[in-house]
mmCIF file of C-alpha atoms in Angstrom:
data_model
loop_
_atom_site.group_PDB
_atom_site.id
_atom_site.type_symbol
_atom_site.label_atom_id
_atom_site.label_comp_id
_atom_site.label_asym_id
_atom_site.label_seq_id
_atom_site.Cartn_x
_atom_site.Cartn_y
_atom_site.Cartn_z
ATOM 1 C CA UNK A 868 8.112 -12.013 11.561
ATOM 2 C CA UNK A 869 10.810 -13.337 14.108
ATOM 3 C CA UNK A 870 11.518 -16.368 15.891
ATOM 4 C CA UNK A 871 13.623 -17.183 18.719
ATOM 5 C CA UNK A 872 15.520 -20.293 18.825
ATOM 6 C CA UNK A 873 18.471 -21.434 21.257
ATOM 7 C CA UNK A 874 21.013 -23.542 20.314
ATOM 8 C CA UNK A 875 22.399 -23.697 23.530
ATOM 9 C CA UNK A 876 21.129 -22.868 27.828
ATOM 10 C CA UNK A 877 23.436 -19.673 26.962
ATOM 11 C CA UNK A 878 23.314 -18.483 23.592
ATOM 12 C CA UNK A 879 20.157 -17.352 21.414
ATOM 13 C CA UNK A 880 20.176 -17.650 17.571
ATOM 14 C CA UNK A 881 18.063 -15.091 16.454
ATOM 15 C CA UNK A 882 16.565 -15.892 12.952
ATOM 16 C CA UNK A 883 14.294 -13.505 11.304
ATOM 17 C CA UNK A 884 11.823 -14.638 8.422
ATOM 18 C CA UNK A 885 11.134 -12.257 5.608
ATOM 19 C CA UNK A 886 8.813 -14.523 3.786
ATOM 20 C CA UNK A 887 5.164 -12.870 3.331
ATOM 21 C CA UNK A 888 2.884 -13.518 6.082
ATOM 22 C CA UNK A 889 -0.039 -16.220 5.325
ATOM 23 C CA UNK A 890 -3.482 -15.094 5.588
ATOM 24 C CA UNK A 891 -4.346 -15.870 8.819
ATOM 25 C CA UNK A 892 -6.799 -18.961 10.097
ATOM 26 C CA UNK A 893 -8.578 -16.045 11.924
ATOM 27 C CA UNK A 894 -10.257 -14.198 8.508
ATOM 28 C CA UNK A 895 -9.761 -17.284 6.341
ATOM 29 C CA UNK A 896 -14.063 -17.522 6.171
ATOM 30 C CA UNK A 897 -15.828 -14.265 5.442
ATOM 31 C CA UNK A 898 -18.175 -14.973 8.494
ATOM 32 C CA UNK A 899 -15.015 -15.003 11.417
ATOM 33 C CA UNK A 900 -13.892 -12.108 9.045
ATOM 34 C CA UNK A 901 -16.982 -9.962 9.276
ATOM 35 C CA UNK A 902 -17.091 -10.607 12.953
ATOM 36 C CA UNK A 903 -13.138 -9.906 13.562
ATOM 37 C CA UNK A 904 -13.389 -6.549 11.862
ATOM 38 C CA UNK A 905 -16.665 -6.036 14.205
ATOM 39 C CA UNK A 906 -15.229 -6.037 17.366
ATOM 40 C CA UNK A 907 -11.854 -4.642 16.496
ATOM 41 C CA UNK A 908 -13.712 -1.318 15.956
ATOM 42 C CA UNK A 909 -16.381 -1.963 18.091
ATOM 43 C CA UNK A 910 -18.671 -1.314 14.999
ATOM 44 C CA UNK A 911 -21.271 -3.767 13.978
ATOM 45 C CA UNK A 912 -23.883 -3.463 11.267
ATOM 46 C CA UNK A 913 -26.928 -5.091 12.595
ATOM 47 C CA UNK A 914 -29.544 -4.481 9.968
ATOM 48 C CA UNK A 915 -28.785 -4.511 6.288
ATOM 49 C CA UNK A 916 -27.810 -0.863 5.186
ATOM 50 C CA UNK A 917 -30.319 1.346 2.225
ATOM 51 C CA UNK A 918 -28.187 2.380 -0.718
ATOM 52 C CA UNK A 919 -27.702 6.255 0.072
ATOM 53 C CA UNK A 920 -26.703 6.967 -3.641
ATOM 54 C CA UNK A 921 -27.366 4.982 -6.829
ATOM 55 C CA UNK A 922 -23.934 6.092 -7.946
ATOM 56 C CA UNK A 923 -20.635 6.931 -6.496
ATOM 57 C CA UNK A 924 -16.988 7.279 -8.011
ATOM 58 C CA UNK A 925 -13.999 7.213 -5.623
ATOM 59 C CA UNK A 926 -10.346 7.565 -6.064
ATOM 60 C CA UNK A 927 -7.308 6.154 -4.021
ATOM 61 C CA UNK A 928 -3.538 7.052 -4.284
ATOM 62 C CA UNK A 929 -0.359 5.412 -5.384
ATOM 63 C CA UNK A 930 1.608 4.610 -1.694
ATOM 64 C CA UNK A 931 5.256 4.161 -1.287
ATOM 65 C CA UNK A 932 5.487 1.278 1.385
ATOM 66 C CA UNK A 933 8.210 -0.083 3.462
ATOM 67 C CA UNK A 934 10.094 3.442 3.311
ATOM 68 C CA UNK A 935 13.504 1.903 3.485
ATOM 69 C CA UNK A 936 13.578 0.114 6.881
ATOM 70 C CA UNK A 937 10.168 -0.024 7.319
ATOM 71 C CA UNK A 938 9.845 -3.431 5.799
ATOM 72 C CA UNK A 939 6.309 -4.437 5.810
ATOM 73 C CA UNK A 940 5.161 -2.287 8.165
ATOM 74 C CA UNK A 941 5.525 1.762 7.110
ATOM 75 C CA UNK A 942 4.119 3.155 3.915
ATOM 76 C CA UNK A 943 2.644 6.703 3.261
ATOM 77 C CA UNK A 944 0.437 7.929 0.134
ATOM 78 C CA UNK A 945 1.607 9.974 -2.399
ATOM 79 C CA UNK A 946 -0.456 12.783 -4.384
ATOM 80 C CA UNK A 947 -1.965 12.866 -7.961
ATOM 81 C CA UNK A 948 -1.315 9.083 -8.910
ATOM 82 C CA UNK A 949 -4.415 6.727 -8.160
ATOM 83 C CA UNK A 950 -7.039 4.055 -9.650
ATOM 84 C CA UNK A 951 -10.508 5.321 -9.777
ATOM 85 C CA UNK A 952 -13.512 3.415 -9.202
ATOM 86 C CA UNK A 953 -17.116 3.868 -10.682
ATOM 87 C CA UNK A 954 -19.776 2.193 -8.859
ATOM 88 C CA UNK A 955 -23.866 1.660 -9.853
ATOM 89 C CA UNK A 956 -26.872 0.259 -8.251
ATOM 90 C CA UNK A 957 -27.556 -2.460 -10.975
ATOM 91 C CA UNK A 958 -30.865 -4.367 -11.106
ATOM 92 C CA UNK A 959 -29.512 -6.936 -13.540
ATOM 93 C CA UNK A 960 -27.052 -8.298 -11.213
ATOM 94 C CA UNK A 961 -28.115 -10.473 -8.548
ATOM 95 C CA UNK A 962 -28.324 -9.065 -4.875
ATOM 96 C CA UNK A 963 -25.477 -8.880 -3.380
ATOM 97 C CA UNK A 964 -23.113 -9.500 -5.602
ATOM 98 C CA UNK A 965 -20.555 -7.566 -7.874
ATOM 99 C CA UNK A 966 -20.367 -7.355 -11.638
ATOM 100 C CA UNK A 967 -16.776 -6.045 -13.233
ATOM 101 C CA UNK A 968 -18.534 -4.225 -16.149
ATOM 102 C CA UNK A 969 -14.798 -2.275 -17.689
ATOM 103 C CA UNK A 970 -11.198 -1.968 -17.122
ATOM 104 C CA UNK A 971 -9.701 0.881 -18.193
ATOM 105 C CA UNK A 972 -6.449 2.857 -18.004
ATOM 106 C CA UNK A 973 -2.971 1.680 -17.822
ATOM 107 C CA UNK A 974 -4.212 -1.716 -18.015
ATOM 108 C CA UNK A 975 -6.805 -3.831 -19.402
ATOM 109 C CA UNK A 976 -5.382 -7.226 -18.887
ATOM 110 C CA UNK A 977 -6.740 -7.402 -15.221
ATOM 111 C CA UNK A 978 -9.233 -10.053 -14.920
ATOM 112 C CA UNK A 979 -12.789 -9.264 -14.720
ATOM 113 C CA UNK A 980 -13.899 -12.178 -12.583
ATOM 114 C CA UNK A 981 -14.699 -10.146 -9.078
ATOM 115 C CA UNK A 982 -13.164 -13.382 -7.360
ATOM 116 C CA UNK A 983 -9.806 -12.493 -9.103
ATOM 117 C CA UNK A 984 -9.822 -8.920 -9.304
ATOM 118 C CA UNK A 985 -8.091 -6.952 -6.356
ATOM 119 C CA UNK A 986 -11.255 -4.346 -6.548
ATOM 120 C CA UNK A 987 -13.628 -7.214 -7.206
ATOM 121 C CA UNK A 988 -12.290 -8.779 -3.551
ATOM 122 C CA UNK A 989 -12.056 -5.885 -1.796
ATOM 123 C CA UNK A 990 -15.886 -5.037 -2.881
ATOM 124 C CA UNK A 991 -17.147 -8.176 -1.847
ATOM 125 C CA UNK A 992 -15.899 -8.584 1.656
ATOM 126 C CA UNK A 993 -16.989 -4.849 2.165
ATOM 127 C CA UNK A 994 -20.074 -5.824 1.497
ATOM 128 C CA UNK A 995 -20.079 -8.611 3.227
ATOM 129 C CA UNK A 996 -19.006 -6.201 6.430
ATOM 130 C CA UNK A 997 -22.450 -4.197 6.134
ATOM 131 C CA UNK A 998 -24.311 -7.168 5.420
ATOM 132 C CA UNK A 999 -25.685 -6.076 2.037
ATOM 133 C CA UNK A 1000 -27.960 -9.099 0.381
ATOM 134 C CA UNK A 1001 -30.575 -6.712 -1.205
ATOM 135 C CA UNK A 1002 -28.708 -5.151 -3.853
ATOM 136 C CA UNK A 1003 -26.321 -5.882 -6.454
ATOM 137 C CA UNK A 1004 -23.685 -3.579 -7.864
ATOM 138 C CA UNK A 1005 -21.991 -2.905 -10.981
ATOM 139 C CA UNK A 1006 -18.376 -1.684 -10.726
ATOM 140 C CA UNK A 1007 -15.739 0.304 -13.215
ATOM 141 C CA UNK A 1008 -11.907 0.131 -12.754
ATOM 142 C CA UNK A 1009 -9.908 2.910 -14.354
ATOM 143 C CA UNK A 1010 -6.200 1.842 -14.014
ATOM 144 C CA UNK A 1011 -3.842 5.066 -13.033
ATOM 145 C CA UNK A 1012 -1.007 3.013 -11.675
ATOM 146 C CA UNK A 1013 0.711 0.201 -13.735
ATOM 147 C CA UNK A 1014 0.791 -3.471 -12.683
ATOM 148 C CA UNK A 1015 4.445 -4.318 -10.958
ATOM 149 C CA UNK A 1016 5.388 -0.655 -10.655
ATOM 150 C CA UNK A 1017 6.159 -0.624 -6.817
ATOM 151 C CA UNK A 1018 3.600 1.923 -6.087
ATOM 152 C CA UNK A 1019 0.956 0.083 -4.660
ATOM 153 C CA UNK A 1020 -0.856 -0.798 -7.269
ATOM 154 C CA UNK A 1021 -2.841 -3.904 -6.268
ATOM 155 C CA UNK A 1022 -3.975 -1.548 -2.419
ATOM 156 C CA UNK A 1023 -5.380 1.414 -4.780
ATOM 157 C CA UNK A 1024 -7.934 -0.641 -6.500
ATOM 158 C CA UNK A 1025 -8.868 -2.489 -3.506
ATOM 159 C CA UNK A 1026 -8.885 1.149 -1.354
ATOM 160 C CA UNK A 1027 -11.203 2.329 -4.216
ATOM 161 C CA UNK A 1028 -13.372 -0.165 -4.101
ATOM 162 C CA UNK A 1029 -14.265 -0.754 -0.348
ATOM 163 C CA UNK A 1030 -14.711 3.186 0.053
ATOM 164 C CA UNK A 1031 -16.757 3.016 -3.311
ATOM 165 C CA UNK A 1032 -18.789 -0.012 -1.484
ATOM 166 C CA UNK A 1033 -18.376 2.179 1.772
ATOM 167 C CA UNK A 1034 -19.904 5.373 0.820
ATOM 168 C CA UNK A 1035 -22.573 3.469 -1.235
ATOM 169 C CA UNK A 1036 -24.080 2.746 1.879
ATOM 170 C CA UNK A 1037 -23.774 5.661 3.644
ATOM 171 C CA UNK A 1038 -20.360 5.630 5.183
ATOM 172 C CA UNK A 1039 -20.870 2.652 8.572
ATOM 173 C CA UNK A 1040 -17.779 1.455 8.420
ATOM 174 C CA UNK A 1041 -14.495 2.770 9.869
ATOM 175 C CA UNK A 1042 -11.062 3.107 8.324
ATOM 176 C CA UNK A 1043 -10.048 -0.579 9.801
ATOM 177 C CA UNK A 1044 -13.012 -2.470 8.768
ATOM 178 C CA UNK A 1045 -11.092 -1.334 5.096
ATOM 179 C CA UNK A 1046 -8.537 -2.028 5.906
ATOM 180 C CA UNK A 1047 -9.317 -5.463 6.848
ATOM 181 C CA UNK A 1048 -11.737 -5.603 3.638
ATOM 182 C CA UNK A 1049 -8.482 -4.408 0.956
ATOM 183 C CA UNK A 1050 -6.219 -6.834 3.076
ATOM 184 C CA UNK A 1051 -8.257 -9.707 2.140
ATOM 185 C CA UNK A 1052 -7.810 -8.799 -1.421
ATOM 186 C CA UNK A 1053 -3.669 -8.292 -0.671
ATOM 187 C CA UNK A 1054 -3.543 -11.375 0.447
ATOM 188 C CA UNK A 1055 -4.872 -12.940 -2.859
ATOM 189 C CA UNK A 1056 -1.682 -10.674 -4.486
ATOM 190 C CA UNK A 1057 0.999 -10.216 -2.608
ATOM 191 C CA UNK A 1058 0.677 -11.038 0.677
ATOM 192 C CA UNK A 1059 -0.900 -10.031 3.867
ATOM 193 C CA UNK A 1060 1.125 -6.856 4.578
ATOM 194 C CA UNK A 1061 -0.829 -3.525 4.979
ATOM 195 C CA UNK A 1062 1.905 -1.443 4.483
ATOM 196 C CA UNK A 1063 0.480 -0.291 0.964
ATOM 197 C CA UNK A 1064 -3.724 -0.590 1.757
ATOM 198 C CA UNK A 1065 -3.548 1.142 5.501
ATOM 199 C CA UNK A 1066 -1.981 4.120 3.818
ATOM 200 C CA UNK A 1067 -3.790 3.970 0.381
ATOM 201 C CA UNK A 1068 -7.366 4.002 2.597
ATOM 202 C CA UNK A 1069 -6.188 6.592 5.324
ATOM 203 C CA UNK A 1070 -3.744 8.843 3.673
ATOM 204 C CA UNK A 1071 -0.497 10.224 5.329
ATOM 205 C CA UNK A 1072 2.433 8.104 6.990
ATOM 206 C CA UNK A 1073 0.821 5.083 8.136
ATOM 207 C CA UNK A 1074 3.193 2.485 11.228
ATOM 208 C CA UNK A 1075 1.321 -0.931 11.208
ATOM 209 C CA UNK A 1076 1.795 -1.922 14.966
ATOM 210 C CA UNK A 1077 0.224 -5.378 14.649
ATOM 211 C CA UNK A 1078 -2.002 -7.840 12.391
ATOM 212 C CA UNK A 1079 -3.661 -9.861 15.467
ATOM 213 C CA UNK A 1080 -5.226 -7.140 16.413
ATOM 214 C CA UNK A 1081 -4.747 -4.939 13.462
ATOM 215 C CA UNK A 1082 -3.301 -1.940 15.122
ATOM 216 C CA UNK A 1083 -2.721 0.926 12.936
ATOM 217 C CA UNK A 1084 -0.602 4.034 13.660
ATOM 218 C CA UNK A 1085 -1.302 7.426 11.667
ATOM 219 C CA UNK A 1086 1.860 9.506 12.028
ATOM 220 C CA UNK A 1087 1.231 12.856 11.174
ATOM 221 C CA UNK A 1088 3.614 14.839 9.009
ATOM 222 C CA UNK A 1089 3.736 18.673 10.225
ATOM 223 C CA UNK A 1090 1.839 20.176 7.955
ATOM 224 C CA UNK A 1091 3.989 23.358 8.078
ATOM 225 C CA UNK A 1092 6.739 21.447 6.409
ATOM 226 C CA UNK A 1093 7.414 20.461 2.826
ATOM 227 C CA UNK A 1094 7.717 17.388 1.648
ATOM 228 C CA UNK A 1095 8.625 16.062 -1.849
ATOM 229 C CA UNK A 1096 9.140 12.520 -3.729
ATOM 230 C CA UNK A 1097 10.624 12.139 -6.530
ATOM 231 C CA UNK A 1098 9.758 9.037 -8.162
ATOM 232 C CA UNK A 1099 10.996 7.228 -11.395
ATOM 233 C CA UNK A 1100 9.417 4.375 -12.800
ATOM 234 C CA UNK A 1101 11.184 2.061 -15.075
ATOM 235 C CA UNK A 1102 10.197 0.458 -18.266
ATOM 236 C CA UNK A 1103 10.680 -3.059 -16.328
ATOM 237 C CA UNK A 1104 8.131 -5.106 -14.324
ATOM 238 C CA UNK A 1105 8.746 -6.480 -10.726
ATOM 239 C CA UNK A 1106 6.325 -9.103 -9.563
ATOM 240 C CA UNK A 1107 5.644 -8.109 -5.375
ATOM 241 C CA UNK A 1108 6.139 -12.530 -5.117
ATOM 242 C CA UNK A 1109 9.247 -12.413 -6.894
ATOM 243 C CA UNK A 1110 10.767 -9.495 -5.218
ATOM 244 C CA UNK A 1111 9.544 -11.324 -2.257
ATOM 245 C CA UNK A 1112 11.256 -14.521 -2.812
ATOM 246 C CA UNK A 1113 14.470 -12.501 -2.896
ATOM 247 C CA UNK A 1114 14.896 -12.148 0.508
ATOM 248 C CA UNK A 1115 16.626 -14.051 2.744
ATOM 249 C CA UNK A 1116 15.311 -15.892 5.363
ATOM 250 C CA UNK A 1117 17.615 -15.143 8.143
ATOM 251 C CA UNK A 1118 19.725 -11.952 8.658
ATOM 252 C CA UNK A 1119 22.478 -11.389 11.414
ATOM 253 C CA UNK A 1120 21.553 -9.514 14.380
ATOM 254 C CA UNK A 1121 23.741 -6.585 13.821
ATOM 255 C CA UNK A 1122 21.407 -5.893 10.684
ATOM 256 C CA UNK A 1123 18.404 -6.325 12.654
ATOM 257 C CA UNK A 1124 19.646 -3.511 15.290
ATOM 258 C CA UNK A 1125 20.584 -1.240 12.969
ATOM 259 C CA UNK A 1126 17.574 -1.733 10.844
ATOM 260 C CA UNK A 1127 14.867 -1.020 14.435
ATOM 261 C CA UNK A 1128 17.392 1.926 14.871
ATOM 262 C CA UNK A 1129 16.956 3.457 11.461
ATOM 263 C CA UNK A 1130 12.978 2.642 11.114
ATOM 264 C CA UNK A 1131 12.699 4.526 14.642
ATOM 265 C CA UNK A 1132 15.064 7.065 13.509
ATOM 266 C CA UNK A 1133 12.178 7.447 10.458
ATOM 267 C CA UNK A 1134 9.802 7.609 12.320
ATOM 268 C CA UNK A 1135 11.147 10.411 14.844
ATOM 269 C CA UNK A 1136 11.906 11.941 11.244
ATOM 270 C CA UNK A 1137 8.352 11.985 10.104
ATOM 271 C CA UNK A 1138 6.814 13.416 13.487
ATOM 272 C CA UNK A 1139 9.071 15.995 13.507
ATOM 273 C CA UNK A 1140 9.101 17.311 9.772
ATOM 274 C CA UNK A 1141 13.446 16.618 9.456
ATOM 275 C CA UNK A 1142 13.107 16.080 5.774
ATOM 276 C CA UNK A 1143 17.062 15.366 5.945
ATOM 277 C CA UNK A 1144 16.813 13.065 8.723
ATOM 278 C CA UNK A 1145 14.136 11.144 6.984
ATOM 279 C CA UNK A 1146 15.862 10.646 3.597
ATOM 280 C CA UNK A 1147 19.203 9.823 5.678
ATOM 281 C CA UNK A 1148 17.042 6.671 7.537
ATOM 282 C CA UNK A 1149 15.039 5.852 4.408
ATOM 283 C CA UNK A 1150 18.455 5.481 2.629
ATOM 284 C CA UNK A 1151 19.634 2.550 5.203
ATOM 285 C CA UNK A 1152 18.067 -0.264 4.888
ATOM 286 C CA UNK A 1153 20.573 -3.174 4.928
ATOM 287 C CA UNK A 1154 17.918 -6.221 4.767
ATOM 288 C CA UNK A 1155 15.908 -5.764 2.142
ATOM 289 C CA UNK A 1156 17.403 -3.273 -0.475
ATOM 290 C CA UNK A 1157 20.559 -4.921 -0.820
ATOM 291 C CA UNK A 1158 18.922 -8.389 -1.885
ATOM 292 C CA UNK A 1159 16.408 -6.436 -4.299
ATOM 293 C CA UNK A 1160 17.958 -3.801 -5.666
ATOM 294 C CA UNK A 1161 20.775 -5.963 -7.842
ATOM 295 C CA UNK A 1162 17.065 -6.986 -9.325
ATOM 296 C CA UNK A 1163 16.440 -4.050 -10.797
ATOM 297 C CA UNK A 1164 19.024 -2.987 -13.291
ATOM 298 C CA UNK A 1165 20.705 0.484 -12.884
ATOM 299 C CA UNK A 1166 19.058 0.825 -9.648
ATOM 300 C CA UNK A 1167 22.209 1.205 -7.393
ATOM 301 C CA UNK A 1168 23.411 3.874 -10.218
ATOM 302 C CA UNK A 1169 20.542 5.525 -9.649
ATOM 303 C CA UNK A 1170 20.642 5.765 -6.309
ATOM 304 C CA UNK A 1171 23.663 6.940 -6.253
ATOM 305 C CA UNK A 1172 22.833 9.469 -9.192
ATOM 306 C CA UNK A 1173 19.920 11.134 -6.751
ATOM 307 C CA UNK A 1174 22.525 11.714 -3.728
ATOM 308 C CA UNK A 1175 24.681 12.823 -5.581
ATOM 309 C CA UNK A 1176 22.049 15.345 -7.023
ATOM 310 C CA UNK A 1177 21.207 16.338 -3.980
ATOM 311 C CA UNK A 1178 18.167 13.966 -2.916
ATOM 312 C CA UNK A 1179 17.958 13.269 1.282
ATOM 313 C CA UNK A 1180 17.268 9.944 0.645
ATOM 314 C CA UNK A 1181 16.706 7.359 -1.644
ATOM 315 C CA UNK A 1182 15.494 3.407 -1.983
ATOM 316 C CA UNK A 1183 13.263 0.989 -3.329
ATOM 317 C CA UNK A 1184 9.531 1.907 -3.606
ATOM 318 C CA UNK A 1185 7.729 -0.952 -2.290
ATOM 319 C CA UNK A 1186 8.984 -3.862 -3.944
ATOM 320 C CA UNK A 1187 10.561 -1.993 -6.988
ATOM 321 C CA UNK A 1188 11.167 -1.444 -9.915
ATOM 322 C CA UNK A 1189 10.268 2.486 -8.790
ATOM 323 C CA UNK A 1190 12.925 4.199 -7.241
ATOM 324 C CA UNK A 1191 12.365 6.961 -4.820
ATOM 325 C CA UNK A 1192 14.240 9.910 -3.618
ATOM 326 C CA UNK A 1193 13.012 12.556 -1.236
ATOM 327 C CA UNK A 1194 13.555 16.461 -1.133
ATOM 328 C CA UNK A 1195 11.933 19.642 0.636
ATOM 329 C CA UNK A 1196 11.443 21.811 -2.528
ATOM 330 C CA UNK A 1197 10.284 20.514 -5.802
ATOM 331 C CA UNK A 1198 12.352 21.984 -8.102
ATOM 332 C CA UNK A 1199 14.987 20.464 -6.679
ATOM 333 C CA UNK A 1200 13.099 17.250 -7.349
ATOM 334 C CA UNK A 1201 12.727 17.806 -10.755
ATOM 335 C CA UNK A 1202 16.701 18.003 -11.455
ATOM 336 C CA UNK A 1203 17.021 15.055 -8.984
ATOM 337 C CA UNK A 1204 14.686 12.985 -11.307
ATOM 338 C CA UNK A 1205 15.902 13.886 -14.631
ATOM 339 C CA UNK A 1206 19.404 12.459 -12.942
ATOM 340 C CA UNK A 1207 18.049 9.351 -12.210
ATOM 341 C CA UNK A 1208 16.402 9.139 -15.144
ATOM 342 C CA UNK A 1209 19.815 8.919 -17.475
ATOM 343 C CA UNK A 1210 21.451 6.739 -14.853
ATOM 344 C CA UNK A 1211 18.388 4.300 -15.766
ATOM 345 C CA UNK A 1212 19.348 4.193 -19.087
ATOM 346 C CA UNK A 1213 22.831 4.998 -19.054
ATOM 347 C CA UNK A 1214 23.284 1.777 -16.473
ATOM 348 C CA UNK A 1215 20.242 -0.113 -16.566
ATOM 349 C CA UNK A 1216 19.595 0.328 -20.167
ATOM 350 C CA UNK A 1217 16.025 1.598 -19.062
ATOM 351 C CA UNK A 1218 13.675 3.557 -20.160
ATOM 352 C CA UNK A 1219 11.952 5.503 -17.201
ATOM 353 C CA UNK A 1220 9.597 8.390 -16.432
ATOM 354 C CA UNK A 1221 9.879 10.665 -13.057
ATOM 355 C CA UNK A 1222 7.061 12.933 -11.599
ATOM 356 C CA UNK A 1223 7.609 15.140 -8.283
ATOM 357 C CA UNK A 1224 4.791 14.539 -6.006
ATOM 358 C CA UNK A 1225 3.264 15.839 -2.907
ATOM 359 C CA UNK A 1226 2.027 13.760 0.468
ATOM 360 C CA UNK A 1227 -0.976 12.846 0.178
ATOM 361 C CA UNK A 1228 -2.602 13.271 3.480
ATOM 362 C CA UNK A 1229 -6.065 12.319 2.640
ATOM 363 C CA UNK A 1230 -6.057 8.750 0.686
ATOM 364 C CA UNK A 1231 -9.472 7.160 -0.935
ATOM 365 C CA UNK A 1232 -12.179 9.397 -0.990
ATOM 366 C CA UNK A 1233 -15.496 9.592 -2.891
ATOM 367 C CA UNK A 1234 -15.088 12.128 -5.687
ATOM 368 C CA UNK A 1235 -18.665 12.186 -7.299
ATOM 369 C CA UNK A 1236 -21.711 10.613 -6.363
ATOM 370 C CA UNK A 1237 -25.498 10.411 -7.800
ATOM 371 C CA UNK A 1238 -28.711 10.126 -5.770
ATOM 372 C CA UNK A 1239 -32.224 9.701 -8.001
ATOM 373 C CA UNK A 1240 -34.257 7.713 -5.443
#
């Protein structure tokens, strides 16, 4: 993410790139991939896993990533919004492969080819993790989060999936050997960023130390405490690679300070349960916002429209178009999203929808499951 370069014995140039991250060489063939995600947990499947159930259904929530400053490498999960995933023991598809058998939901445009699906991906390489050539599976999306939305749409399919794939086979692998497996399917989207998948898999706030290892960072939100988001989706689509391409490739150093300064201050914010002090950092960011929010029309009305209303904080879910604003009591949430709301359409000439949600401090989980051997 940064490079050094001098122009001179005496003075550095510091240029930061913002452009997503390629996948790297090191899980670019399933095999080094399998073996990567091994050792980084010290986990390795040695004999091909028994099917435990002959049917499992999971869900995994929406995530908010980036968090203002956290560009990339903060996200947490948010309650009651998800994709659900429906998983079979199939005898008519060959071992160890997947079959796409529906779509359903929000969307049915998604692509049923398990090589292009972000579900499909994500169930293959877990697969591939626990070594599983004996059986094939069927698998059903259900769609609870739009395509483009901003709230991690893309990570909750793949988070279904590999804990779908996961529990199947009676729970081997850890939380980063999922990681690792949805990350291969982010890659294929929008980029190799965990921000969205770490959080979608493990619930909570979620700090993404480092890719080479993969080092992730729970940071746990006082439980005592309430937190709220408010969050209002658009009637407008935002591609993650063309909200991507908006940023620039360079940014002055006096934007990278205060940017570490705020994403610590967030951090300090989260540990601690400071609602206020966490809306005041998440509200900011002066690298990536400011290039993505003239993208979304209305947005910096309606931003303005939820401080003014009384929200901590406010941004840019993800990569947009979903705004979100942050409160400690959710009826203050609900006037806070009926402001931003009309400054959608007032300004932006948008249509939008806004729901009050909780943390969710559990992410994907199996919610039924079937045994009949």
């Amino acid at each position: 993410m940064a490079a050094i370069c001098f122009q001179s014995p005496c003075k550095p140039i510091f240029n930061f790139q913002l452009k997503s991250k390629p996948l790297p060489p090191a899980i670019s063939k399933v095999s080094i991939f399998r073996c990567r995600a091994s050792v980084q947990s010290q986990t390795l499947v040695i004999a091909e896993p028994e099917p435990v159930f002959t049917s499992v259904k999971t869900f995994a929530p929406a995530t908010v990533a980036n968090l203002g400053p956290g560009f990339d490498f903060l996200g947490c999960a948010v309650d009651g919004l998800g994709d659900h995933v429906t998983l079979h023991v199939d005898p008519t598809v060959r071992n160890g492969e997947i079959f796409i058998s529906e779509i359903t939901g929000t969307t049915t445009k998604l692509s049923t080819d398990p090589h292009r699906n972000c579900a499909g991906i994500a169930a293959m390489a877990t697969m591939k993790m626990l070594g599983i050539r004996s059986v094939g599976l069927s698998l059903a999306l259900h769609k609870g989060l739009p395509l483009g939305s901003g709230l991690g749409s893309s990570a909750a399919s793949a988070a279904a999936a590999a804990v779908a794939v996961n529990e199947m086979f009676g729970r081997k692998l850890g939380n980063d050997e999922l990681v690792l497996a949805g990350l291969e399917s982010e890659a294929k989207v929008s980029g190799y960023h965990a921000d969205n998948i770490a959080p979608a898999i493990m619930g909570g706030f979620v700090l993404i130390r480092s890719y080479e290892p993969l080092d992730l960072k729970p940071l746990r939100f006082p439980p005592e405490k309430d937190l709220f988001f408010v969050l209002v989706s658009p009637d407008f689509e935002a591609p993650t690679k063309k909200m991507r391409a908006a940023l620039a490739a360079e940014i002055p150093m006096v934007h990278h300070v205060w940017n570490s300064s705020q994403a610590a201050a967030l951090v300090a914010a989260v540990l601690e349960g400071d609602v206020a002090s966490l809306g005041k950092a998440l509200s900011s960011d002066k690298v990536v916002e400011p290039k993505r929010a003239p993208l979304i029309p209305g947005m910096e009305a309606v931003k303005k429209a939820a401080l003014e209303a009384g929200a901590f904080g406010c941004t840019i879910s993800g990569a947009g178009p979903t705004a979100v604003a942050v409160i400690d009591t959710a009826e203050k949430g609900e006037e806070i999203g009926e402001k931003m709301v009309e400054a959608f359409l007032k300004v932006g000439n948008l249509k939008s929808v806004a729901s009050v949600k909780k943390l969710d401090k559990v992410g994907a989980r199996l919610t039924n499951s079937m045994q009949t051997f």
